[in-house]
Short mmCIF file of C-alpha atoms in Angstrom, two decimals:
data_model
loop_
_atom_site.label_atom_id
_atom_site.label_comp_id
_atom_site.label_asym_id
_atom_site.label_seq_id
_atom_site.Cartn_x
_atom_site.Cartn_y
_atom_site.Cartn_z
CA MET D 1 29.36 -8.57 -14.91
CA PRO D 2 29.13 -11.54 -17.31
CA GLY D 3 28.84 -11.27 -21.06
CA SER D 4 28.01 -8.43 -23.37
CA LYS D 5 24.38 -8.95 -24.38
CA LYS D 6 21.61 -6.52 -25.20
CA VAL D 7 17.89 -6.43 -24.44
CA HIS D 8 15.12 -4.39 -26.03
CA VAL D 9 11.80 -4.07 -24.20
CA LYS D 10 8.85 -2.67 -26.14
CA THR D 11 6.02 -1.42 -23.95
CA PHE D 12 2.33 -1.42 -24.84
CA GLY D 13 -0.42 0.20 -22.80
CA CYS D 14 -0.56 1.58 -19.31
CA GLN D 15 1.89 3.33 -16.99
CA MET D 16 2.22 0.17 -14.91
CA ASN D 17 3.60 -1.59 -17.98
CA VAL D 18 6.14 1.23 -18.31
CA TYR D 19 7.21 0.56 -14.73
CA ASP D 20 7.25 -3.21 -15.29
CA SER D 21 9.39 -2.82 -18.42
CA GLU D 22 11.95 -0.85 -16.48
CA ARG D 23 12.02 -3.48 -13.74
CA MET D 24 12.44 -6.29 -16.29
CA THR D 25 15.40 -4.44 -17.79
CA GLU D 26 16.89 -4.06 -14.32
CA ALA D 27 16.30 -7.75 -13.53
CA LEU D 28 18.31 -8.75 -16.60
CA ALA D 29 21.20 -6.34 -15.91
CA PRO D 30 23.03 -8.58 -13.38
CA HIS D 31 23.00 -11.32 -16.02
CA GLY D 32 24.92 -9.21 -18.51
CA TYR D 33 22.08 -7.65 -20.50
CA GLN D 34 22.33 -3.96 -21.32
CA PRO D 35 19.31 -2.05 -22.70
CA THR D 36 19.29 -0.97 -26.32
CA ASP D 37 16.89 1.11 -28.39
CA VAL D 38 18.14 -0.52 -31.59
CA LEU D 39 15.96 -3.54 -32.21
CA GLU D 40 18.43 -5.14 -34.63
CA ASP D 41 21.12 -5.20 -31.93
CA ALA D 42 19.01 -6.98 -29.32
CA ASP D 43 19.84 -10.52 -28.23
CA VAL D 44 16.60 -10.57 -26.23
CA ILE D 45 13.41 -8.82 -27.30
CA VAL D 46 10.54 -8.51 -24.83
CA LEU D 47 7.06 -7.36 -25.82
CA ASN D 48 5.36 -6.12 -22.65
CA THR D 49 1.72 -6.26 -23.66
CA CYS D 50 -1.61 -4.74 -22.61
CA HIS D 51 -4.99 -6.46 -22.92
CA ILE D 52 -7.32 -3.59 -22.03
CA ARG D 53 -8.04 -2.11 -25.44
CA GLU D 54 -9.66 -3.57 -28.52
CA LYS D 55 -7.53 -5.73 -30.80
CA ALA D 56 -4.62 -5.73 -28.32
CA ALA D 57 -3.76 -9.34 -29.08
CA GLU D 58 -3.87 -8.74 -32.84
CA LYS D 59 -1.31 -5.94 -32.45
CA VAL D 60 0.98 -8.34 -30.62
CA TYR D 61 0.73 -10.99 -33.33
CA SER D 62 1.38 -8.35 -36.01
CA GLU D 63 4.50 -7.27 -34.13
CA LEU D 64 5.62 -10.89 -33.80
CA GLY D 65 5.32 -11.29 -37.57
CA ARG D 66 7.85 -8.49 -38.03
CA LEU D 67 10.11 -9.95 -35.38
CA ARG D 68 10.15 -13.32 -37.11
CA GLN D 69 11.86 -11.73 -40.11
CA LEU D 70 14.34 -9.96 -37.83
CA LYS D 71 15.10 -13.19 -35.99
CA ASP D 72 15.73 -14.97 -39.30
CA GLU D 73 18.02 -12.19 -40.51
CA ARG D 74 20.05 -12.26 -37.31
CA GLY D 75 20.15 -16.05 -37.44
CA ALA D 76 21.66 -15.91 -40.93
CA ARG D 77 24.50 -13.91 -39.37
CA GLY D 78 24.98 -16.47 -36.63
CA LEU D 79 23.27 -14.37 -33.96
CA ALA D 80 20.73 -15.95 -31.64
CA THR D 81 17.64 -13.91 -30.71
CA ALA D 82 15.29 -14.81 -27.87
CA ILE D 83 11.79 -13.37 -28.07
CA ALA D 84 9.57 -13.12 -25.01
CA VAL D 85 5.98 -11.96 -24.66
CA ALA D 86 5.17 -10.52 -21.25
CA GLY D 87 2.28 -8.62 -19.68
CA CYS D 88 -1.47 -9.06 -19.76
CA VAL D 89 -1.86 -10.56 -23.26
CA ALA D 90 0.72 -13.13 -22.18
CA GLN D 91 -1.34 -13.88 -19.08
CA ALA D 92 -4.61 -14.17 -20.97
CA GLU D 93 -3.40 -16.05 -24.05
CA GLY D 94 -0.16 -17.79 -23.07
CA ALA D 95 -0.78 -21.20 -24.65
CA GLU D 96 -2.34 -19.64 -27.76
CA ILE D 97 0.69 -17.40 -28.28
CA ILE D 98 2.97 -20.42 -28.24
CA ALA D 99 0.67 -22.25 -30.68
CA ARG D 100 0.20 -19.35 -33.10
CA ALA D 101 3.67 -17.76 -33.02
CA PRO D 102 6.58 -20.20 -33.35
CA VAL D 103 8.96 -17.23 -33.18
CA VAL D 104 8.21 -16.85 -29.45
CA ASP D 105 10.60 -18.54 -27.04
CA LEU D 106 9.04 -17.47 -23.76
CA VAL D 107 5.70 -16.27 -22.43
CA VAL D 108 5.67 -14.72 -18.97
CA GLY D 109 2.75 -13.16 -17.12
CA PRO D 110 2.84 -9.92 -15.12
CA GLN D 111 3.07 -11.81 -11.82
CA SER D 112 6.07 -13.85 -12.92
CA TYR D 113 8.38 -11.41 -14.69
CA HIS D 114 10.83 -11.44 -11.78
CA ARG D 115 11.65 -14.95 -13.03
CA LEU D 116 12.55 -13.66 -16.50
CA PRO D 117 16.36 -14.23 -16.25
CA ASP D 118 15.95 -17.82 -15.04
CA LEU D 119 13.25 -18.57 -17.62
CA LEU D 120 15.44 -17.24 -20.45
CA LEU D 121 18.34 -19.38 -19.26
CA ARG D 122 16.13 -22.45 -19.03
CA SER D 123 14.65 -21.87 -22.47
CA GLN D 124 18.11 -21.50 -24.01
CA SER D 125 19.80 -24.37 -22.16
CA GLU D 126 16.93 -26.81 -22.57
CA GLY D 127 16.16 -25.76 -26.14
CA ARG D 128 12.44 -25.46 -25.56
CA ARG D 129 9.74 -22.84 -25.37
CA LEU D 130 8.34 -21.98 -21.95
CA VAL D 131 5.16 -20.47 -20.54
CA ASP D 132 4.92 -19.08 -17.00
CA THR D 133 1.60 -17.41 -16.30
CA SER D 134 1.30 -18.58 -12.71
CA PHE D 135 0.32 -16.47 -9.71
CA PRO D 136 3.17 -17.36 -7.33
CA ASP D 137 2.77 -16.90 -3.59
CA GLU D 138 6.10 -15.07 -3.42
CA ASP D 139 6.27 -11.27 -3.58
CA LYS D 140 7.69 -10.57 -7.03
CA PHE D 141 8.80 -7.09 -5.99
CA GLY D 142 10.85 -8.62 -3.19
CA LYS D 143 12.58 -10.92 -5.70
CA LEU D 144 13.61 -8.10 -8.03
CA PRO D 145 17.06 -6.52 -7.61
CA ASP D 146 17.38 -3.43 -5.47
CA ARG D 147 17.13 -0.16 -7.38
CA GLU D 148 20.53 1.40 -6.92
CA PRO D 149 21.37 4.98 -7.98
CA ASN D 150 23.71 3.64 -10.69
CA THR D 151 21.21 1.16 -12.11
CA VAL D 152 21.45 0.87 -15.90
CA ALA D 153 17.78 1.65 -16.42
CA THR D 154 16.93 5.33 -16.07
CA PRO D 155 13.58 6.89 -15.13
CA THR D 156 11.18 6.36 -18.00
CA VAL D 157 8.95 9.40 -17.79
CA GLY D 158 11.72 11.95 -18.19
CA HIS D 159 14.95 13.19 -16.62
CA SER D 160 13.25 13.92 -13.31
CA ALA D 161 10.01 11.91 -13.19
CA ALA D 162 9.32 8.24 -12.56
CA PHE D 163 6.60 5.72 -11.81
CA LEU D 164 6.44 3.62 -8.65
CA THR D 165 4.02 0.70 -8.47
CA VAL D 166 2.54 0.60 -4.96
CA GLN D 167 -0.52 -1.58 -5.57
CA GLU D 168 -1.46 -4.19 -8.13
CA GLY D 169 -4.59 -6.10 -9.07
CA CYS D 170 -8.25 -5.35 -8.41
CA ASP D 171 -11.12 -6.89 -6.44
CA LYS D 172 -13.89 -4.82 -8.04
CA PHE D 173 -14.70 -7.15 -10.97
CA CYS D 174 -16.16 -4.57 -13.31
CA THR D 175 -17.91 -6.66 -15.93
CA PHE D 176 -15.95 -5.17 -18.84
CA CYS D 177 -12.48 -5.49 -17.29
CA VAL D 178 -9.80 -8.19 -17.53
CA VAL D 179 -7.56 -6.85 -14.74
CA PRO D 180 -8.67 -9.29 -11.99
CA TYR D 181 -7.94 -12.16 -14.36
CA THR D 182 -4.58 -10.91 -15.68
CA ARG D 183 -3.19 -9.08 -12.64
CA GLY D 184 -4.96 -10.95 -9.87
CA MET D 185 -6.46 -9.77 -6.62
CA GLU D 186 -5.42 -6.58 -4.88
CA PHE D 187 -1.92 -6.61 -3.46
CA SER D 188 -0.28 -3.66 -1.73
CA ARG D 189 3.45 -3.41 -1.19
CA PRO D 190 4.87 -2.76 2.29
CA VAL D 191 5.49 0.89 3.13
CA ASP D 192 9.14 0.39 4.08
CA THR D 193 10.02 -1.11 0.69
CA LEU D 194 8.27 1.73 -1.12
CA VAL D 195 10.11 4.35 0.92
CA ALA D 196 13.39 2.61 0.16
CA GLU D 197 12.67 2.43 -3.57
CA ALA D 198 11.52 6.05 -3.69
CA THR D 199 14.68 7.14 -1.89
CA LYS D 200 16.82 5.38 -4.49
CA LEU D 201 14.84 6.98 -7.30
CA VAL D 202 15.54 10.39 -5.76
CA ALA D 203 19.25 9.52 -5.75
CA ARG D 204 18.91 8.93 -9.51
CA GLY D 205 17.53 12.45 -9.98
CA VAL D 206 13.79 11.83 -9.72
CA ARG D 207 11.80 14.75 -8.36
CA ASP D 208 8.27 13.92 -9.60
CA LEU D 209 6.91 10.54 -8.49
CA THR D 210 3.67 8.97 -9.72
CA LEU D 211 2.29 6.16 -7.57
CA LEU D 212 0.70 3.43 -9.64
CA GLY D 213 -1.94 0.80 -9.10
CA GLN D 214 -4.83 -0.73 -10.98
CA ASN D 215 -6.88 0.53 -8.04
CA VAL D 216 -4.30 2.68 -6.33
CA ASN D 217 -6.51 4.36 -3.77
CA ALA D 218 -7.38 0.92 -2.37
CA PHE D 219 -3.75 0.75 -1.18
CA HIS D 220 -3.47 -0.99 2.21
CA GLY D 221 0.21 -1.86 2.51
CA GLU D 222 1.72 -2.83 5.83
CA GLY D 223 3.33 0.11 7.59
CA PRO D 224 6.36 0.05 9.87
CA ASP D 225 3.94 -0.04 12.82
CA GLY D 226 2.55 -3.38 11.59
CA ARG D 227 -0.78 -1.86 10.60
CA ALA D 228 -2.30 -1.35 7.17
CA TRP D 229 -1.63 2.17 5.87
CA SER D 230 -3.94 4.03 3.52
CA LEU D 231 -2.75 5.74 0.36
CA ALA D 232 -3.10 9.10 2.11
CA ARG D 233 -0.78 8.01 4.88
CA LEU D 234 1.73 6.61 2.36
CA ILE D 235 1.68 9.93 0.47
CA GLY D 236 2.39 11.76 3.70
CA ARG D 237 5.39 9.53 4.38
CA LEU D 238 6.81 9.81 0.86
CA ALA D 239 6.41 13.60 1.01
CA GLN D 240 8.93 13.58 3.86
CA ILE D 241 11.70 12.23 1.60
CA GLU D 242 14.11 15.05 0.84
CA GLY D 243 14.32 15.61 -2.90
CA ILE D 244 10.76 14.59 -3.79
CA GLU D 245 9.03 17.74 -4.94
CA ARG D 246 5.87 16.36 -6.53
CA LEU D 247 3.59 13.39 -5.91
CA ARG D 248 0.78 12.04 -8.06
CA TYR D 249 -1.21 8.79 -8.18
CA THR D 250 -3.28 6.84 -10.69
CA THR D 251 -5.67 5.07 -11.33
CA SER D 252 -8.40 5.54 -8.71
CA HIS D 253 -11.84 4.08 -8.11
CA PRO D 254 -14.59 6.38 -6.80
CA ARG D 255 -15.57 3.84 -4.14
CA ASP D 256 -12.11 4.02 -2.55
CA MET D 257 -11.77 7.80 -2.41
CA GLY D 258 -11.68 8.12 1.37
CA ASP D 259 -11.94 11.28 3.41
CA ASP D 260 -8.26 11.10 4.43
CA LEU D 261 -7.19 11.03 0.78
CA ILE D 262 -9.44 13.97 -0.04
CA ALA D 263 -7.92 15.81 2.92
CA ALA D 264 -4.44 15.02 1.61
CA HIS D 265 -5.26 17.02 -1.52
CA ARG D 266 -6.01 19.97 0.74
CA ASN D 267 -3.16 19.54 3.23
CA GLU D 268 -0.17 18.08 1.35
CA PRO D 269 1.49 20.73 -0.86
CA LYS D 270 3.57 18.13 -2.73
CA LEU D 271 0.43 16.31 -3.92
CA MET D 272 -0.40 17.82 -7.29
CA PRO D 273 -3.89 19.25 -7.94
CA TYR D 274 -4.75 16.72 -10.64
CA LEU D 275 -6.87 13.60 -10.15
CA HIS D 276 -7.75 10.83 -12.57
CA LEU D 277 -11.08 9.46 -11.36
CA PRO D 278 -12.81 7.15 -13.87
CA VAL D 279 -16.61 7.28 -13.96
CA GLN D 280 -17.23 5.23 -17.18
CA SER D 281 -20.88 6.28 -17.67
CA GLY D 282 -23.43 8.84 -16.54
CA ALA D 283 -26.35 6.38 -16.53
CA ASP D 284 -27.11 4.46 -13.34
CA ARG D 285 -28.48 1.34 -15.08
CA ILE D 286 -25.31 1.07 -17.16
CA LEU D 287 -23.11 1.65 -14.11
CA ALA D 288 -24.92 -1.17 -12.33
CA ALA D 289 -24.50 -3.46 -15.35
CA MET D 290 -20.78 -2.57 -15.32
CA ASN D 291 -20.67 -3.48 -11.60
CA ARG D 292 -19.06 -0.13 -10.88
CA LYS D 293 -20.59 0.04 -7.36
CA HIS D 294 -21.34 3.77 -7.63
CA THR D 295 -24.11 5.86 -9.19
CA ALA D 296 -23.83 9.04 -11.19
CA GLY D 297 -25.14 10.88 -8.14
CA ASP D 298 -22.44 9.30 -5.96
CA TYR D 299 -19.83 10.52 -8.42
CA ARG D 300 -21.24 14.07 -8.49
CA ARG D 301 -21.27 14.26 -4.70
CA LEU D 302 -17.73 12.93 -4.51
CA VAL D 303 -16.49 15.51 -7.02
CA ASP D 304 -18.19 18.26 -5.01
CA LYS D 305 -16.42 17.09 -1.84
CA ILE D 306 -13.04 16.94 -3.60
CA ARG D 307 -13.46 20.40 -5.09
CA ARG D 308 -14.42 21.86 -1.73
CA ALA D 309 -11.19 20.47 -0.28
CA ARG D 310 -9.04 21.59 -3.24
CA PRO D 311 -10.79 24.24 -5.37
CA ASP D 312 -8.00 24.39 -7.96
CA ILE D 313 -8.01 20.64 -8.64
CA ALA D 314 -8.39 19.44 -12.24
CA LEU D 315 -10.13 16.17 -13.02
CA SER D 316 -9.61 13.60 -15.71
CA THR D 317 -11.70 10.49 -16.24
CA ASP D 318 -12.52 7.46 -18.40
CA PHE D 319 -15.67 6.74 -20.40
CA ILE D 320 -16.93 3.66 -22.22
CA VAL D 321 -19.67 4.25 -24.77
CA GLY D 322 -21.86 1.59 -26.33
CA PHE D 323 -21.81 -0.78 -23.37
CA PRO D 324 -24.26 -3.64 -24.06
CA GLY D 325 -27.82 -2.36 -23.86
CA GLU D 326 -26.92 1.33 -23.67
CA THR D 327 -29.76 3.44 -25.07
CA GLU D 328 -29.56 6.89 -26.61
CA ASP D 329 -31.15 8.36 -23.48
CA GLU D 330 -28.47 6.70 -21.33
CA PHE D 331 -25.76 8.07 -23.59
CA GLN D 332 -27.35 11.51 -23.22
CA ALA D 333 -27.05 11.05 -19.44
CA THR D 334 -23.31 10.62 -19.93
CA LEU D 335 -23.13 13.81 -21.99
CA GLY D 336 -25.09 15.58 -19.27
CA LEU D 337 -22.67 14.46 -16.58
CA VAL D 338 -19.72 15.64 -18.68
CA THR D 339 -21.31 19.06 -19.19
CA GLU D 340 -22.15 19.38 -15.50
CA ILE D 341 -18.78 18.36 -14.05
CA GLY D 342 -16.26 19.53 -16.66
CA PHE D 343 -13.01 17.65 -17.19
CA ALA D 344 -9.55 18.92 -17.97
CA GLN D 345 -8.71 15.64 -19.71
CA ALA D 346 -10.53 12.40 -20.47
CA TYR D 347 -10.02 9.05 -22.15
CA SER D 348 -13.00 7.63 -24.00
CA PHE D 349 -13.46 4.37 -25.84
CA LYS D 350 -16.02 2.28 -27.65
CA TYR D 351 -16.97 -0.80 -25.68
CA SER D 352 -15.20 -3.89 -26.94
CA GLY D 353 -15.78 -7.27 -25.36
CA ARG D 354 -12.77 -8.77 -23.64
CA PRO D 355 -12.76 -12.58 -23.77
CA GLY D 356 -13.68 -14.12 -20.44
CA THR D 357 -15.41 -11.04 -19.01
CA PRO D 358 -19.12 -11.15 -18.10
CA ALA D 359 -20.06 -8.20 -20.31
CA ALA D 360 -18.79 -9.99 -23.41
CA LYS D 361 -21.57 -12.55 -22.94
CA LEU D 362 -24.38 -10.02 -22.59
CA GLU D 363 -27.08 -9.77 -25.19
CA GLU D 364 -28.07 -6.43 -26.75
CA GLN D 365 -24.59 -5.65 -28.01
CA VAL D 366 -24.66 -2.15 -29.48
CA ALA D 367 -24.06 -1.86 -33.22
CA GLU D 368 -20.60 -0.71 -34.23
CA ASP D 369 -21.82 2.32 -36.18
CA VAL D 370 -23.87 3.46 -33.19
CA LYS D 371 -20.87 3.14 -30.90
CA ALA D 372 -18.69 5.07 -33.33
CA ASP D 373 -21.27 7.88 -33.59
CA ARG D 374 -21.62 8.16 -29.82
CA LEU D 375 -17.88 8.16 -29.31
CA ALA D 376 -17.43 10.96 -31.85
CA ARG D 377 -20.11 13.08 -30.15
CA LEU D 378 -18.65 12.47 -26.70
CA GLN D 379 -15.12 13.26 -27.80
CA ASP D 380 -16.27 16.53 -29.37
CA VAL D 381 -17.51 17.67 -25.96
CA LEU D 382 -14.49 16.34 -24.06
CA GLU D 383 -11.98 17.88 -26.45
CA SER D 384 -13.80 21.21 -26.22
CA GLN D 385 -13.48 21.07 -22.43
CA THR D 386 -9.76 20.30 -22.66
CA ARG D 387 -9.21 23.23 -25.03
CA GLN D 388 -11.18 25.47 -22.67
CA PHE D 389 -9.16 24.33 -19.66
CA ASN D 390 -5.87 24.89 -21.48
CA ALA D 391 -6.96 28.30 -22.73
CA GLY D 392 -7.78 29.25 -19.15
CA CYS D 393 -4.14 28.67 -18.24
CA VAL D 394 -2.91 31.52 -20.47
CA GLY D 395 -1.67 34.40 -18.37
CA ARG D 396 -1.19 32.24 -15.29
CA THR D 397 2.22 31.35 -13.84
CA PHE D 398 2.84 27.68 -13.09
CA GLN D 399 5.66 25.93 -11.34
CA VAL D 400 7.07 23.66 -14.08
CA LEU D 401 9.46 20.77 -13.56
CA PHE D 402 11.63 20.61 -16.69
CA GLU D 403 12.29 17.03 -17.76
CA ARG D 404 13.83 16.96 -21.24
CA HIS D 405 15.00 18.87 -24.29
CA GLY D 406 12.43 19.93 -26.87
CA ARG D 407 12.74 19.43 -30.60
CA ARG D 408 13.89 22.99 -31.20
CA ASP D 409 17.30 24.30 -30.23
CA GLY D 410 17.24 25.83 -26.76
CA GLN D 411 13.77 24.48 -26.01
CA LEU D 412 12.95 22.65 -22.78
CA VAL D 413 9.87 20.58 -21.99
CA GLY D 414 8.36 20.14 -18.57
CA ARG D 415 5.06 19.35 -16.91
CA SER D 416 2.66 21.70 -15.23
CA PRO D 417 1.00 20.69 -11.96
CA TYR D 418 -1.90 19.58 -14.19
CA LEU D 419 0.33 17.25 -16.26
CA GLN D 420 0.21 19.38 -19.40
CA PRO D 421 3.45 19.48 -21.39
CA VAL D 422 4.92 23.00 -21.13
CA TYR D 423 7.41 24.28 -23.74
CA ALA D 424 9.78 27.14 -22.96
CA ALA D 425 13.17 28.43 -24.08
CA GLY D 426 15.75 27.86 -21.37
CA ASP D 427 19.24 26.85 -20.39
CA PRO D 428 19.85 23.05 -20.29
CA GLY D 429 21.01 23.51 -16.71
CA LEU D 430 17.36 23.95 -15.76
CA LEU D 431 16.60 20.29 -16.46
CA GLY D 432 15.51 18.66 -13.23
CA ARG D 433 14.56 21.98 -11.67
CA VAL D 434 11.18 23.51 -10.91
CA MET D 435 10.87 27.00 -12.39
CA PRO D 436 8.04 29.56 -12.59
CA VAL D 437 6.70 29.77 -16.13
CA GLU D 438 4.22 32.37 -17.34
CA ILE D 439 1.93 30.70 -19.86
CA SER D 440 1.68 32.68 -23.08
CA ALA D 441 -0.15 30.27 -25.41
CA ALA D 442 -2.23 27.11 -25.27
CA GLY D 443 -2.57 24.34 -27.82
CA PRO D 444 -4.97 21.39 -27.85
CA ASN D 445 -2.67 19.30 -25.67
CA SER D 446 0.18 21.52 -24.47
CA LEU D 447 1.18 24.95 -23.23
CA THR D 448 3.92 27.41 -24.18
CA GLY D 449 5.43 29.89 -21.78
CA VAL D 450 8.29 32.08 -20.65
CA ILE D 451 10.53 31.19 -17.74
CA ARG D 452 10.53 33.89 -15.10
CA ALA D 453 13.28 34.67 -12.64
CA VAL D 454 12.91 33.03 -9.27
#
């Protein structure tokens, strides 16, 4: 392996960015780059950015300001530092990043990061700054190095859990969302390549696998029979891999929650009873303005069908409050839907216009203080539901996959089937194993329990 260079990748945003950061690190490994957590030691620094939330770009520029000082300090010691901006902010604002941040050597979009080693080499050898935010026809996943059991990058979620991107992009064009513009149209990876990658992850110790996609339940990858497979069929195939003990998937769209996927929650024991199913609003007029393609009634009926198939399933969701034109009555409809359905977990945000999206151009933008007030009221209800769900776990025994050491001596941390962190005293030899844990206490966001003998 050539050289002795180090790379530091800082990840912003979603789980798919976590996966992409790991793959970028792996792509650089054959070129002599080893990962480091020490920023000051890095010869290459990559900011893998997210453009979904408010002020995402400003956070990137603030980080670049700090990196400029680091680059100058390393330069004074005769050490060259290449700085790259990757991800969705790179895709959306590539030319502006180059114009505003002279410290940046390379901008690469999420569809081009497989080219990262070649782009770095070109930038260094030609002495110029490069931007690649194209949407190449080639399959980037096919151009990345194979994931071998001894790969330098290790699973990012924990000792025994990992992400696997199976689908990317979205064709829904929700009016508030930048994904179709930064990630492109829906693309599903072939089943055979996913089975091969999952098998290699298992060889690295992974037991809990989360399948990722911007619209993951729209998966339609080509199967070994030459036909398009659904996500349910893919889950069934991955469940056959020896060593995989748990399967999850995120993020889903209600319109793509087919009957076969609902049945998989009933029939596949390795598929965990936890589903993230964003609804965004409880008001039909707002849902139509968002171009969500479902009504509040559609969502209620879908939840009823899912719960009939898997009564112990827990739901999480997303909400946006203060979408342009939202009235108080429409916000109350959202609160009513929350009260009616009940969520174990939820992510809620004030609407913020993303440049280039249709909703950003709408009139009747809701005042910031109104949005803040509605968000606070919504989060009070959602947090109460999460506390209630966690409290209801006390006294139950869950199968917990232990992933890492806790902060206290002798403490292990794992995940329940419902994704809650579970803390328990235990032998380090239990890492990577699924053990029964009797839950003795519940906090706002985690559980504590006692490991019971098998």
